[in-house]
């Protein structure tokens, strides 16, 4: 095979490789890559899905509900003002 048809090592770009460490050329390059992953040098970007509270708040905003309204069934809202002692 011509050397240009063989994929290069992703770290050092060397064409020669040991099959056991594929796609890397050697244990050294495989270990360097593993260290990058474990140390956080490589990351996969992700977007966090909204949690339940965020979903509830978004629904309330869409429905035009007042955020300060107390919808707790145990302590229903009241118009009475607390007495200060």
Tab-separated table of C-alpha atoms in Angstrom, residues 4 6 8 10 34-35 41 46 51 57 62 75 78 80:
chain	number	residue	atom	x	y	z
A	4	UNK	CA	-0.653	8.141	1.819
A	6	UNK	CA	-2.891	4.624	5.505
A	8	UNK	CA	-2.020	8.864	10.163
A	10	UNK	CA	-4.154	11.567	15.189
A	34	UNK	CA	-6.326	9.027	27.265
A	35	UNK	CA	-4.703	11.598	29.570
A	41	UNK	CA	-8.676	18.748	27.867
A	46	UNK	CA	-23.745	19.537	25.303
A	51	UNK	CA	-35.291	20.648	34.617
A	57	UNK	CA	-42.058	28.294	35.101
A	62	UNK	CA	-47.001	31.207	28.614
A	75	UNK	CA	-51.021	26.981	52.274
A	78	UNK	CA	-54.851	34.753	51.546
A	80	UNK	CA	-55.142	38.734	55.260
